[in-house]
Amino acid sequence: MFVLFNITKLHLFSILVNMDRKKTIYVFKIIISFLLISFIADKAVYLLFNKISDDVYSGQSIGKLNQYLKTKNDFDFIVFGSSRANHHVNPNKISNNCYNMGVDGTMIAYSHSLITLLPQKKQTILLHIDPSNVFSNSYLGEDIKALKSKYNRNSIVTKNIDQLGQNNIFQKFYWSLGYNKIAIPIIKNFFKPKYDYKEYNGYDPIYVSKSQQKIFEKILNEPKETDCLETFNVNKLYNKLLDDLVMFSKKNNKELIVFSSPIYFDYCERDNIEFEKIMKEKQIRYYDFTNLFQDNNSIEFWRDRTHLSNIGAEVFSDSLALKIL
Amino acid sequence: MLFNSTEFLVLFVSVFILYWILRDHRHQNILLLVSSYIFYAWWDWRFLSLILISSIIDYSIGSKIYSAKTNRRKKNWLLLSLISNLGLLSFFKYYNFFVDSFTELANTFGWQPNDLTLNIILPVGISFYTFQTLSYTIDIYRGQFKPTRNFLSFCTYIALFPQLVAGPIERASNLLPQIERPRKFKKEWFNEGLLQITIGFIRKIVIADTLGVYVDTIYANTGIYNSTSLILATVFYAFQIYFDFSGYSDIAIGTAKLLGFKFNQNFNLPYFSRSLTEFWRKWHMSLSYWLRDYLYISLGGNRKGIKITYRNLMLTMLLGGLWHGSSWNFVIWGGIHGTVLCIEKLLNANSLFTSIRKIKFLGYGITFLIVLFAWIFFRAQTFNSAITAIKQIFSFSFGPPYIGNISIMVNSILVLAIGLLIDFYLKYRDINLEEVGRDYTPYKLSFIISIMVIFICLFYSTSQNFIYFQF
């Protein structure tokens, strides 16, 4: 340390600077020791969390991802998508060898990255896509950040995050940024797992309480502002990632099936029609369940306008299974 | 440009190095002025012209007031300064508000005037730098300050980037002399500044932004959540705004210290107050003292009898509320504070109240509850939304609160607990945060900052704008 900080050559620099030599050395001492200590502390924290998180197989923060990475090769069917895939598709309705890898707040960039990790083996990929997202021009693949805990640990994930420009430049130096906001859930699930992952198929049904149902009824009574699209240009990233997935599926013996899950009331129908056309063009099997409950829209099927309750999810899963099998 | 952005880091590091390489403080001032304008232009370069106009007007008027031979002339020049500064502020900040209010009033009488609202963007920081420029001319008018002869120094004073967009509102009497004399690098200030900046970041991007996620969810639709959720969201908001703005002030004051400037303290553990009067001595101090010295005292303060004192207090708080934003919610917020301040003044003479105040816990609790209640108006988007929130809270529908994302809730509680523990510790040990780190060795300082940085890495939340930027 002493050698490191004995920066005698700084004399020349301090002449230029409006500080005396001692003060210049002082600033350098602080900067260098800060960079050194924080670098070492960061790596210690990072390695500690790697060690802990590698044994965590429950919870959405990292457990589900770890389970997927460990068992992905064994499944015949895997469901990908956002919370609407996670909470709506019961894999047992499809197959005993099906896993639901839907994660809250994620979209195609996250799913794409996980799908490209799959081996060259016959598997069916069920990908949930909300048509309204496909035509959004603001989507940049931010959801891939949910994989940041694997940023410096999995070369494919690192490459995908970098390619989308969603990397935090500071994460090159501070690796522990990968555990941002998930440190506490990791520790909690390490000491007290939420469930036995060997029994877990990735499906998290939503059980709606009476008070939640009342809240939803209140929301339904409020006027809803809808702003439907008039022009339908496919988001460039969505287009690219969909094409990538088609290619990947052909090369790796996968069947890609895209589906859209029900919503309470579809105010904008044209995006579904336009999306269906695109799916046809790309020769992707697509099932649109947006209006599944149009004729039988019981309040007990719903938690909110876009999320089904466990009861609604069971009905939907049956319908999905019937179509794809 | 936000403090919590990579762009700011690059700008500040470059400025810091160049700044201390330059030997002459006048050259340093040029650097500060240019970098401050870049800092501001990053948001919208067109509004630089407003800062420049304000600077030219008040620099010229300051000299005119000082050289005016008669009091009447001095007064006229001051009036011109007030009209031009408050005119610009009123136009950009309050024009649509007053037009809308007038239209609504006219509608109640059955008259429907044409739509006179304009598509006006509120220039960031206009409320802050307007008050700064006003302090300059008013102090000269009162004979408390001599005008500067250096226009560059004056422009630097108005635009100095650490305090440009959200304060602290630095008075000319404190900052301008510092700009006009050579500055020395001080180890103690460097230590304090670095530590204060890091603490500011923890307060802002770890605590405030994490709490903000829950608050935003609940306050987006106050009508659908139960009492417990609304109370929790309001408590979270009380701490969100405190940690957000005090964090901003810490970063601003710390940054200034690294450049050799000493800003005034802006927050001093305000929730540890036994009365609202004490609260305002600790909350956004640069604003509350500004309002006291330039508005309350100008109105006559407490020198013209008890009734006038109450009127002055109410007016000061109502205008203070309006300063925060062009909405009746802010006026009501100011009105609540003003009313309670008047009641406190009234009861102060009463011995019963004095004895109640001696029970510290009671004083802290009551003050916090009043502040909490007033925050509902401050946070709610509209008057109706605030009323709905209050109705929901007092419907006493206590059930389990809305949790949302469980990990966000756990993180919110954890970071809030850490923030509060630190504040309790500072209060208990009577430590002024602004002086922490002064005598640390380089290694101790580096170690502590490193630990804080790792803490930030693990717990920072997606950054939101600083709340006070909108004012």
PDB file of C-alpha atoms in Angstrom, chain B residues 238-337:
ATOM      1  CA  ALA B 238     -43.191  12.012   4.055  1.00  0.00           C
ATOM      2  CA  PHE B 239     -39.857  10.223   4.073  1.00  0.00           C
ATOM      3  CA  GLN B 240     -39.548  10.054   0.298  1.00  0.00           C
ATOM      4  CA  ILE B 241     -39.716  13.831  -0.063  1.00  0.00           C
ATOM      5  CA  TYR B 242     -37.429  14.342   2.938  1.00  0.00           C
ATOM      6  CA  PHE B 243     -34.750  11.948   1.718  1.00  0.00           C
ATOM      7  CA  ASP B 244     -35.166  13.109  -1.875  1.00  0.00           C
ATOM      8  CA  PHE B 245     -34.713  16.795  -1.201  1.00  0.00           C
ATOM      9  CA  SER B 246     -32.247  16.531   1.662  1.00  0.00           C
ATOM     10  CA  GLY B 247     -30.300  14.064  -0.513  1.00  0.00           C
ATOM     11  CA  TYR B 248     -30.272  16.588  -3.332  1.00  0.00           C
ATOM     12  CA  SER B 249     -29.128  19.291  -0.939  1.00  0.00           C
ATOM     13  CA  ASP B 250     -26.366  17.025   0.386  1.00  0.00           C
ATOM     14  CA  ILE B 251     -25.086  16.412  -3.134  1.00  0.00           C
ATOM     15  CA  ALA B 252     -25.274  20.133  -3.939  1.00  0.00           C
ATOM     16  CA  ILE B 253     -23.546  21.235  -0.739  1.00  0.00           C
ATOM     17  CA  GLY B 254     -20.944  18.455  -1.011  1.00  0.00           C
ATOM     18  CA  THR B 255     -20.191  19.295  -4.632  1.00  0.00           C
ATOM     19  CA  ALA B 256     -19.782  22.951  -3.731  1.00  0.00           C
ATOM     20  CA  LYS B 257     -17.368  22.033  -0.930  1.00  0.00           C
ATOM     21  CA  LEU B 258     -15.165  20.142  -3.398  1.00  0.00           C
ATOM     22  CA  LEU B 259     -14.951  23.387  -5.391  1.00  0.00           C
ATOM     23  CA  GLY B 260     -14.124  25.426  -2.306  1.00  0.00           C
ATOM     24  CA  PHE B 261     -17.562  26.932  -1.621  1.00  0.00           C
ATOM     25  CA  LYS B 262     -19.508  26.774   1.610  1.00  0.00           C
ATOM     26  CA  PHE B 263     -23.280  26.663   1.153  1.00  0.00           C
ATOM     27  CA  ASN B 264     -25.698  27.033   4.017  1.00  0.00           C
ATOM     28  CA  GLN B 265     -27.258  23.987   5.594  1.00  0.00           C
ATOM     29  CA  ASN B 266     -30.688  23.175   4.121  1.00  0.00           C
ATOM     30  CA  PHE B 267     -32.030  20.374   6.334  1.00  0.00           C
ATOM     31  CA  ASN B 268     -31.406  19.499   9.949  1.00  0.00           C
ATOM     32  CA  LEU B 269     -33.407  16.401  10.935  1.00  0.00           C
ATOM     33  CA  PRO B 270     -36.748  18.209  10.490  1.00  0.00           C
ATOM     34  CA  TYR B 271     -38.967  15.361  11.664  1.00  0.00           C
ATOM     35  CA  PHE B 272     -37.391  15.677  15.106  1.00  0.00           C
ATOM     36  CA  SER B 273     -39.402  18.797  15.804  1.00  0.00           C
ATOM     37  CA  ARG B 274     -41.676  19.441  18.743  1.00  0.00           C
ATOM     38  CA  SER B 275     -43.603  22.161  16.952  1.00  0.00           C
ATOM     39  CA  LEU B 276     -44.246  23.317  13.435  1.00  0.00           C
ATOM     40  CA  THR B 277     -42.253  26.463  14.178  1.00  0.00           C
ATOM     41  CA  GLU B 278     -39.269  24.244  14.946  1.00  0.00           C
ATOM     42  CA  PHE B 279     -40.018  22.142  11.856  1.00  0.00           C
ATOM     43  CA  TRP B 280     -39.656  25.197   9.617  1.00  0.00           C
ATOM     44  CA  ARG B 281     -36.317  26.012  11.224  1.00  0.00           C
ATOM     45  CA  LYS B 282     -35.079  22.616  10.053  1.00  0.00           C
ATOM     46  CA  TRP B 283     -36.914  21.970   6.761  1.00  0.00           C
ATOM     47  CA  HIS B 284     -35.736  23.580   3.529  1.00  0.00           C
ATOM     48  CA  MET B 285     -34.020  26.181   5.656  1.00  0.00           C
ATOM     49  CA  SER B 286     -32.802  28.275   2.738  1.00  0.00           C
ATOM     50  CA  LEU B 287     -36.427  28.801   1.632  1.00  0.00           C
ATOM     51  CA  SER B 288     -37.970  29.279   5.062  1.00  0.00           C
ATOM     52  CA  TYR B 289     -35.359  31.871   6.057  1.00  0.00           C
ATOM     53  CA  TRP B 290     -35.735  33.556   2.674  1.00  0.00           C
ATOM     54  CA  LEU B 291     -39.503  33.802   3.190  1.00  0.00           C
ATOM     55  CA  ARG B 292     -38.977  35.094   6.717  1.00  0.00           C
ATOM     56  CA  ASP B 293     -36.424  37.739   5.767  1.00  0.00           C
ATOM     57  CA  TYR B 294     -37.806  38.942   2.455  1.00  0.00           C
ATOM     58  CA  LEU B 295     -41.548  38.369   2.733  1.00  0.00           C
ATOM     59  CA  TYR B 296     -42.647  38.070   6.358  1.00  0.00           C
ATOM     60  CA  ILE B 297     -40.418  40.892   7.581  1.00  0.00           C
ATOM     61  CA  SER B 298     -41.198  43.020   4.518  1.00  0.00           C
ATOM     62  CA  LEU B 299     -44.888  42.670   5.350  1.00  0.00           C
ATOM     63  CA  GLY B 300     -44.174  43.999   8.812  1.00  0.00           C
ATOM     64  CA  GLY B 301     -43.322  40.764  10.621  1.00  0.00           C
ATOM     65  CA  ASN B 302     -44.514  40.830  14.223  1.00  0.00           C
ATOM     66  CA  ARG B 303     -43.944  44.553  14.709  1.00  0.00           C
ATOM     67  CA  LYS B 304     -47.438  45.758  13.936  1.00  0.00           C
ATOM     68  CA  GLY B 305     -49.588  44.025  16.470  1.00  0.00           C
ATOM     69  CA  ILE B 306     -50.871  40.518  16.927  1.00  0.00           C
ATOM     70  CA  LYS B 307     -53.531  40.561  14.191  1.00  0.00           C
ATOM     71  CA  ILE B 308     -51.100  41.810  11.533  1.00  0.00           C
ATOM     72  CA  THR B 309     -48.601  39.188  12.705  1.00  0.00           C
ATOM     73  CA  TYR B 310     -51.125  36.424  12.056  1.00  0.00           C
ATOM     74  CA  ARG B 311     -52.009  37.905   8.695  1.00  0.00           C
ATOM     75  CA  ASN B 312     -48.335  38.096   7.753  1.00  0.00           C
ATOM     76  CA  LEU B 313     -47.714  34.551   8.868  1.00  0.00           C
ATOM     77  CA  MET B 314     -50.662  33.231   6.850  1.00  0.00           C
ATOM     78  CA  LEU B 315     -49.706  35.237   3.759  1.00  0.00           C
ATOM     79  CA  THR B 316     -46.117  34.049   3.976  1.00  0.00           C
ATOM     80  CA  MET B 317     -47.152  30.415   4.213  1.00  0.00           C
ATOM     81  CA  LEU B 318     -49.813  30.688   1.496  1.00  0.00           C
ATOM     82  CA  LEU B 319     -47.339  32.311  -0.882  1.00  0.00           C
ATOM     83  CA  GLY B 320     -44.680  29.834   0.244  1.00  0.00           C
ATOM     84  CA  GLY B 321     -47.099  27.083  -0.703  1.00  0.00           C
ATOM     85  CA  LEU B 322     -47.813  28.675  -4.062  1.00  0.00           C
ATOM     86  CA  TRP B 323     -44.075  29.005  -4.689  1.00  0.00           C
ATOM     87  CA  HIS B 324     -43.925  25.204  -4.797  1.00  0.00           C
ATOM     88  CA  GLY B 325     -46.286  24.919  -7.713  1.00  0.00           C
ATOM     89  CA  SER B 326     -49.208  26.300  -9.601  1.00  0.00           C
ATOM     90  CA  SER B 327     -51.957  24.332  -7.914  1.00  0.00           C
ATOM     91  CA  TRP B 328     -54.487  25.036  -5.196  1.00  0.00           C
ATOM     92  CA  ASN B 329     -53.185  21.918  -3.445  1.00  0.00           C
ATOM     93  CA  PHE B 330     -49.938  23.748  -2.655  1.00  0.00           C
ATOM     94  CA  VAL B 331     -51.856  26.779  -1.424  1.00  0.00           C
ATOM     95  CA  ILE B 332     -53.889  24.520   0.888  1.00  0.00           C
ATOM     96  CA  TRP B 333     -50.681  22.866   2.048  1.00  0.00           C
ATOM     97  CA  GLY B 334     -49.267  26.293   2.868  1.00  0.00           C
ATOM     98  CA  GLY B 335     -52.585  27.254   4.474  1.00  0.00           C
ATOM     99  CA  ILE B 336     -52.491  24.242   6.817  1.00  0.00           C
ATOM    100  CA  HIS B 337     -48.949  25.095   7.878  1.00  0.00           C
TER     101      HIS B 337
END
